[in-house]
């Protein structure tokens, strides 16, 4: 019985999580999977109740669950808290505690949505990229860090960007393994022309490639050039590997190729597994039934695939999403004239309908 800890979080996280739980329940019925869902507070909602973004109890529950399914955290209400009390710190703590070091962020441009991108259709049509982002190391966690007072009355803020060989090797293997199952092409992103830590990144990734994955083509790009090439020739990328901060930036950029952050799922795997959409809590539209639930729905499909080996039910969800888009249903973020505008809940209902109607095509 798959045990899932559900952390809806804040803002639109709550709405999109509700919709995706409905979808998972339908999938469960259809495929005889008995999900056990337990819901807990996380982020701002946990701060309001307990004063901290995640309690130890919730961390323990996350560790003992088979997977964590989370919505989004944060919002203006909690923005001015001390660093360690912010919702974002709860998210980082959860990732670290579960050692969820590999963040997989697929960016796919659906044919029906190619016009939703801010780039020209011919540039983005057919884009299918997997960003593999290191998630529990690098500058997000490096020490020393802080803000200190200087003698002359100024302040100095500082963080540390460091990676060990082992940290680089393990994330590189995840990226190479994924590339091997796709088009056998990996682009590793660094800043080896300036930073020693990134020289180590480049030589380590090169060594893992040469010794363990000679069949995968490896390209190295400096992060500035990568950011540029990603909007210039997005179709030439297959798997992109980056450290924590560069991966954070590049994955938002890859997301925008697809037209909306509201479409992008992600999986963070390691010892434990966290499934979260790439988008944030969007406080400006929260509670208005306006959010796009597709990122969250595709996130739950990733959970089925990566945590429970349920590839076929995951595919059913993905295809239902594609069909709903082809029929012209759109939430506000991807809407354009001539399409049918739906709220968050109604979009979920359309996808649910497709799943219920889904008939496996018999093999001939
Ligand atoms: C993301 C987010 C987080 C990150 C924030 C909310 C801490 O931007 O998941 O990409 O920087 O990792
Ligand atoms: Mn981000």
XYZ file of C-alpha atoms and ligand atoms in Angstrom, residues 73 88-89 91-92 95 103 105 133 135 140 244 247-248 251-252 266 276-279, ligand 1:
33
model
C 5.136 27.192 0.122
C 11.571 28.327 2.191
C 13.842 27.140 5.004
C 11.479 23.255 2.215
C 15.275 23.193 2.233
C 14.998 18.178 1.042
C 15.857 17.153 -8.653
C 12.556 18.920 -13.878
C 19.507 19.809 -10.593
C 19.429 19.802 -4.643
C 22.291 26.703 -0.699
C 21.857 23.687 -7.005
C 19.914 24.472 -11.778
C 17.399 26.676 -9.984
C 15.043 25.234 -14.723
C 12.908 28.379 -14.497
C 9.340 17.924 -10.588
C 6.602 19.185 -6.070
C 5.561 21.378 -8.982
C 8.188 23.901 -10.109
C 5.815 26.824 -9.573
C 12.543 25.979 -6.356
C 12.340 27.205 -5.508
C 13.091 26.997 -4.200
C 14.548 26.833 -4.531
C 12.861 28.084 -3.143
C 11.401 28.312 -2.865
C 13.602 27.776 -1.876
O 12.759 28.335 -6.188
O 12.145 24.882 -5.918
O 13.079 26.097 -7.458
O 15.273 27.828 -4.731
O 15.005 25.691 -4.586
